[in-house]
PDB file of C-alpha atoms in Angstrom:
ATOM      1  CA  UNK M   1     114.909 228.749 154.424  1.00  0.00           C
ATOM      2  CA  UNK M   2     116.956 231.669 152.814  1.00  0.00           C
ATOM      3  CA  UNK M   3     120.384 231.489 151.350  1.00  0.00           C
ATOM      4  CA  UNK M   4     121.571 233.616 154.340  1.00  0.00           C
ATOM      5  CA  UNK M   5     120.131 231.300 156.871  1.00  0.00           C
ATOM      6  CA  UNK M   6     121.492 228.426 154.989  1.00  0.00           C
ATOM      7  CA  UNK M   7     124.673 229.829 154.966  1.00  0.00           C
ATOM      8  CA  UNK M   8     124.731 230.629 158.687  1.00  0.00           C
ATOM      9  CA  UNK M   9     123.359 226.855 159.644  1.00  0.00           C
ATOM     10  CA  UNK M  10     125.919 225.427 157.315  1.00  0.00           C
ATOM     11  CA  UNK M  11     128.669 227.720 158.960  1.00  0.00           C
ATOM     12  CA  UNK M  12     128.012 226.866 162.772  1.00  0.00           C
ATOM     13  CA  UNK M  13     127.701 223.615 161.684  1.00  0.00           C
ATOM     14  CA  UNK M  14     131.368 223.545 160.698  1.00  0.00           C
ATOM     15  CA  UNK M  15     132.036 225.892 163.699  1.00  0.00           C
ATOM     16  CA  UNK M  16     130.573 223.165 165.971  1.00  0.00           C
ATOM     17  CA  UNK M  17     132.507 220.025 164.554  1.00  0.00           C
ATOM     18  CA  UNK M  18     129.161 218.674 162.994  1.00  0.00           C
ATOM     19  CA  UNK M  19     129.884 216.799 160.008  1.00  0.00           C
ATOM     20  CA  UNK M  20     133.554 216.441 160.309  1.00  0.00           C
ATOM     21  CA  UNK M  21     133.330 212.796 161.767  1.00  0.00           C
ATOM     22  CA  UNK M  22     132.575 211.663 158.105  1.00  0.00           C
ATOM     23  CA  UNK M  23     135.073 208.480 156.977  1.00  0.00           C
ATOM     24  CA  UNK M  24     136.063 208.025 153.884  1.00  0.00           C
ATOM     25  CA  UNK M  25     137.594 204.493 152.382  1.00  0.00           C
ATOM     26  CA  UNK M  26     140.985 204.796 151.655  1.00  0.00           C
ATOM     27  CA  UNK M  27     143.191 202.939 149.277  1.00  0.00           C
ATOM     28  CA  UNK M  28     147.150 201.705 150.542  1.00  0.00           C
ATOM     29  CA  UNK M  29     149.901 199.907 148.673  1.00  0.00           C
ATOM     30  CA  UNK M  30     151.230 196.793 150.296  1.00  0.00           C
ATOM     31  CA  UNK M  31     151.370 197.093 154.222  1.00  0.00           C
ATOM     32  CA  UNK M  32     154.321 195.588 155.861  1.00  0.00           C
ATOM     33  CA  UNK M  33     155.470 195.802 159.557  1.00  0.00           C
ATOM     34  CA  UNK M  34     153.359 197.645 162.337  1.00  0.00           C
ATOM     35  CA  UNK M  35     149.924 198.270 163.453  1.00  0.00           C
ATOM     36  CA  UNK M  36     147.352 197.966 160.832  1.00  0.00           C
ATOM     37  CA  UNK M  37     144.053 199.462 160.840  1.00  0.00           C
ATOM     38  CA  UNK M  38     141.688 199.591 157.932  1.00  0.00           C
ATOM     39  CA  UNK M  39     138.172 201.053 158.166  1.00  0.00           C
ATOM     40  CA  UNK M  40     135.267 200.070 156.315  1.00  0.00           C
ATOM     41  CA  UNK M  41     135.851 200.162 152.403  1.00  0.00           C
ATOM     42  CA  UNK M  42     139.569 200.739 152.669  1.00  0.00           C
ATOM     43  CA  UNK M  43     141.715 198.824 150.047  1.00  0.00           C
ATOM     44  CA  UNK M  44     145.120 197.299 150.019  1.00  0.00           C
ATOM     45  CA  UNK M  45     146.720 196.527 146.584  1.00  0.00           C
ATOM     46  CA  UNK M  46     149.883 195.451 146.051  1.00  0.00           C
ATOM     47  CA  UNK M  47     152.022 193.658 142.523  1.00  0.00           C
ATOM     48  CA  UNK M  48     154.775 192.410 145.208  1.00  0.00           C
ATOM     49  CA  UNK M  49     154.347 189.038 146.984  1.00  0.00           C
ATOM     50  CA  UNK M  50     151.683 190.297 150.059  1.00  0.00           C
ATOM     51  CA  UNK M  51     149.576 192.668 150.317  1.00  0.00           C
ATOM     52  CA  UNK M  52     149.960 192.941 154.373  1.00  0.00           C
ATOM     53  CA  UNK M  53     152.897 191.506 156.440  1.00  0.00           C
ATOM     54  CA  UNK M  54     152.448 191.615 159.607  1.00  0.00           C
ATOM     55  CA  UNK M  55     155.324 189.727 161.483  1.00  0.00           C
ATOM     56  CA  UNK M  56     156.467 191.809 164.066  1.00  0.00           C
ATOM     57  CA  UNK M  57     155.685 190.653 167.912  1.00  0.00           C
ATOM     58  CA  UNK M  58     152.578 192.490 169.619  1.00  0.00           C
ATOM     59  CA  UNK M  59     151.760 194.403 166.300  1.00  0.00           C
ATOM     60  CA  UNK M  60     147.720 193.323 164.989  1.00  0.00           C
ATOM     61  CA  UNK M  61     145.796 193.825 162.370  1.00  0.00           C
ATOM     62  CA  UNK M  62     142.331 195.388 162.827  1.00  0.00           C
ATOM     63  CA  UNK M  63     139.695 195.953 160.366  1.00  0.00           C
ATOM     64  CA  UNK M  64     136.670 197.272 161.839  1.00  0.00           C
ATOM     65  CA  UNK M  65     134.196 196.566 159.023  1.00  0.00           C
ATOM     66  CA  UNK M  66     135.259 195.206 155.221  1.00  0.00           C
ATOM     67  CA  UNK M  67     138.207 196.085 153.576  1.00  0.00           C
ATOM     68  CA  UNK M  68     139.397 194.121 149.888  1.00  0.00           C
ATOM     69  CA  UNK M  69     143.250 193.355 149.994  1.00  0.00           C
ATOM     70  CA  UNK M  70     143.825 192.409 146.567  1.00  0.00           C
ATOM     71  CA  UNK M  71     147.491 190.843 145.251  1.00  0.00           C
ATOM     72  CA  UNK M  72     148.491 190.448 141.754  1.00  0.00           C
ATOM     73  CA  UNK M  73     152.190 188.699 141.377  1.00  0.00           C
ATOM     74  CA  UNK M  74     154.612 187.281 139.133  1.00  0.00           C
ATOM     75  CA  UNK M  75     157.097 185.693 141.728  1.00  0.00           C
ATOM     76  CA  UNK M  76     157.458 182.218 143.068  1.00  0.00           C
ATOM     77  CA  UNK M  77     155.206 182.518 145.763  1.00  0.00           C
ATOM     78  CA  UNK M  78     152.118 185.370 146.359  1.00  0.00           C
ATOM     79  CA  UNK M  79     150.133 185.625 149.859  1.00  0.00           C
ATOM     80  CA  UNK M  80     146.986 188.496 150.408  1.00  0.00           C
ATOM     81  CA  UNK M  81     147.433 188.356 154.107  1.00  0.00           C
ATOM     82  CA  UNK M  82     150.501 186.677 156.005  1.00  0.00           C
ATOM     83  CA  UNK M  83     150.244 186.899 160.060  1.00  0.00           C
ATOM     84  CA  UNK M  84     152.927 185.905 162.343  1.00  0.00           C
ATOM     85  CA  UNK M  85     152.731 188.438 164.764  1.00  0.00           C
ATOM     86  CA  UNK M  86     151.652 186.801 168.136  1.00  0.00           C
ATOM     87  CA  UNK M  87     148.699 189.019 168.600  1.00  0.00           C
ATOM     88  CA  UNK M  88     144.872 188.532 168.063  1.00  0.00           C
ATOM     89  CA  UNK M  89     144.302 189.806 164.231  1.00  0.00           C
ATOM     90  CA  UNK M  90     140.582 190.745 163.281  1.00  0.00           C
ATOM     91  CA  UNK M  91     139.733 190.594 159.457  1.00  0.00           C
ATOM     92  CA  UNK M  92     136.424 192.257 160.573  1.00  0.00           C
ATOM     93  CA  UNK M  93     133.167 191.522 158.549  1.00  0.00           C
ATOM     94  CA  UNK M  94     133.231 190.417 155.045  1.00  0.00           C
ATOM     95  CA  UNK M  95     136.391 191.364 154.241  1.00  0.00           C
ATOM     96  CA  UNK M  96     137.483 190.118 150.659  1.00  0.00           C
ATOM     97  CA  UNK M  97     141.158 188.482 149.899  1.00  0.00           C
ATOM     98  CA  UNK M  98     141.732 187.774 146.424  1.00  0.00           C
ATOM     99  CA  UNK M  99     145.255 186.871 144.922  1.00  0.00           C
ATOM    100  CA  UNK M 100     146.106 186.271 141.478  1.00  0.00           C
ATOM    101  CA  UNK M 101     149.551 184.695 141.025  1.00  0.00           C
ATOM    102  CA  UNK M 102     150.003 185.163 137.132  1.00  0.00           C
ATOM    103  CA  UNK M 103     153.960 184.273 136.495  1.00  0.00           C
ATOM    104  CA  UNK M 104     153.237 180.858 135.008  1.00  0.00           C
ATOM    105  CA  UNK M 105     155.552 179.231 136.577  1.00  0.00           C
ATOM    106  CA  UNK M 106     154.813 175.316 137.710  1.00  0.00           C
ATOM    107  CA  UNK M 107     156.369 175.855 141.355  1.00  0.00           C
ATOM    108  CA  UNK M 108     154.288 178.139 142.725  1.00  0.00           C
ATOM    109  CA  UNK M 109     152.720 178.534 146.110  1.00  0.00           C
ATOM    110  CA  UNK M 110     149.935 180.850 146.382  1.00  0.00           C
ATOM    111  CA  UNK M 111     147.913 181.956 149.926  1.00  0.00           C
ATOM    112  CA  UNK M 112     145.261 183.970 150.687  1.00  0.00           C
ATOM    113  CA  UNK M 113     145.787 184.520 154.432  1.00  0.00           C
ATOM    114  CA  UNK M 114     148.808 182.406 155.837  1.00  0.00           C
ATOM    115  CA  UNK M 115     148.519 182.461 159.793  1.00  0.00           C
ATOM    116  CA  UNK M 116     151.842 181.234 161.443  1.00  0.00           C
ATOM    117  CA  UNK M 117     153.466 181.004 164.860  1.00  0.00           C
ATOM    118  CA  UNK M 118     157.661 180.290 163.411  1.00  0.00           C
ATOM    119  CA  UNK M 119     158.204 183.931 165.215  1.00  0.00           C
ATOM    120  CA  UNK M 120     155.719 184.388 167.687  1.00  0.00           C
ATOM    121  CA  UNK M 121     153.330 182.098 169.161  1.00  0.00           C
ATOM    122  CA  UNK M 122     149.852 183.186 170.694  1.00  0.00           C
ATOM    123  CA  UNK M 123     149.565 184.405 166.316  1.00  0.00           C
ATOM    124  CA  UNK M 124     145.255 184.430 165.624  1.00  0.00           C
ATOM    125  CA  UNK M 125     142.935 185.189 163.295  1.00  0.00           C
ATOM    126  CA  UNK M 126     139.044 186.068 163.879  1.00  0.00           C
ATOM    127  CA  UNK M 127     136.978 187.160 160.761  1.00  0.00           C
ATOM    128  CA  UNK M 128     133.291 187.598 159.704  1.00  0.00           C
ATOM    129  CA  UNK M 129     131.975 186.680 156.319  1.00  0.00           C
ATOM    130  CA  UNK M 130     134.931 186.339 155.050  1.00  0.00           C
ATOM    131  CA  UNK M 131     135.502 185.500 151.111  1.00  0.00           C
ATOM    132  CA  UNK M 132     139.059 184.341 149.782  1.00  0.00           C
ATOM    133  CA  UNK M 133     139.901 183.881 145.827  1.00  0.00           C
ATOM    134  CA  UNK M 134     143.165 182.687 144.816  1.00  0.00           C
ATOM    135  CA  UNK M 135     143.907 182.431 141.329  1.00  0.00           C
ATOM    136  CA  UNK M 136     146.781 179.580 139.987  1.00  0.00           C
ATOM    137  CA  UNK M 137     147.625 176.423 138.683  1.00  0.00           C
ATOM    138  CA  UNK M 138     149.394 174.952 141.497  1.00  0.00           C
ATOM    139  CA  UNK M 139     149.710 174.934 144.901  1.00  0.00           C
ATOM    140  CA  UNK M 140     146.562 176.773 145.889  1.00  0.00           C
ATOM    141  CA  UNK M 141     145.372 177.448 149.388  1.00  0.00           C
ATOM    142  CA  UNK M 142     142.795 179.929 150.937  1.00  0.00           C
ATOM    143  CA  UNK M 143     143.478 179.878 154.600  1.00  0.00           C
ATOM    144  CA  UNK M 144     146.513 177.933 156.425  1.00  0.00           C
ATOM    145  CA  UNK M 145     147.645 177.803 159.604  1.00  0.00           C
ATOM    146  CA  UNK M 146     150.586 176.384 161.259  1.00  0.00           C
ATOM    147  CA  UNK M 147     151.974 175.886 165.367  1.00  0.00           C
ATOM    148  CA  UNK M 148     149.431 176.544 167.775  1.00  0.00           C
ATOM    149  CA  UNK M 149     148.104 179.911 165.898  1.00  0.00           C
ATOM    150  CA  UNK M 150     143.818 180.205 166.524  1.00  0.00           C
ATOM    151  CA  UNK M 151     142.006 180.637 163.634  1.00  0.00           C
ATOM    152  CA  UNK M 152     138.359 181.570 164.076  1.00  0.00           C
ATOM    153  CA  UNK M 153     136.010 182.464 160.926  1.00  0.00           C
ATOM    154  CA  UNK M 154     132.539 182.616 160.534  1.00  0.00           C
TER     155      UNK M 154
END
């Protein structure tokens, strides 16, 4: 094929919309309050005490293939993922949670995902293939739940 052939193809292509349906991962700081929707690859970091808060009413969390949500913390107490949103969350498929709590401090508490109904009841969690690390001394958990949230993981 010639250049100027090329060069046509590559222009009605762009001209047509072809090609502009590509994602691309992004990366986000810690996530608190509405909506959340991650795509495949997407990253949440965050050096504060959760990496996504989601605790208003109605509001979910969606992740439609794997996202890493990764929190690194000093304070008393660190969670990756905290849910208390009465609305049916979806971690998606082998999402990763990791949380480091590094303040050395005896009285800590440290979550990876922390599903709760105190706010709103109905509050679930589905998830795929789903891999939690938390890093401390003390006080360790990788999934809790509390109330009559549903917690589903595979």
């Amino acid at each position: 094929m010639s250049k100027r052939k090329l060069q046509r193809s590559l222009l009605l292509a762009v001209l047509l919309g072809i090609g502009n349906n590509i994602s691309y991962a992004e990366d986000y700081g810690p996530i608190t309050g509405g909506s959340v929707t991650l795509k495949n690859g997407d990253t949440v970091t965050s050096t504060t005490s959760v990496g996504i808060d989601s605790s208003i009413a109605g509001l979910d969390i969606q992740v439609d293939g794997a996202a890493e949500i990764t929190v690194t913390h000093t304070g008393s107490e660190s969670k990756g993922v905290y849910l208390d949103n009465g609305a049916q969350n979806n971690l998606g498929s082998g999402t990763k949670v990791t949380v480091d709590n590094i303040s050395g401090t005896s009285n800590l508490t440290t979550v990876g995902i922390s599903v709760e109904t105190k706010k709103n009841l109905g509050t679930g969690l589905t998830a795929n293939e789903l891999t939690v690390v938390v890093n401390n001394d003390k006080n360790v958990s990788g999934v809790t739940s509390s109330g009559s949230s549903n917690v589903m993981i595979d």
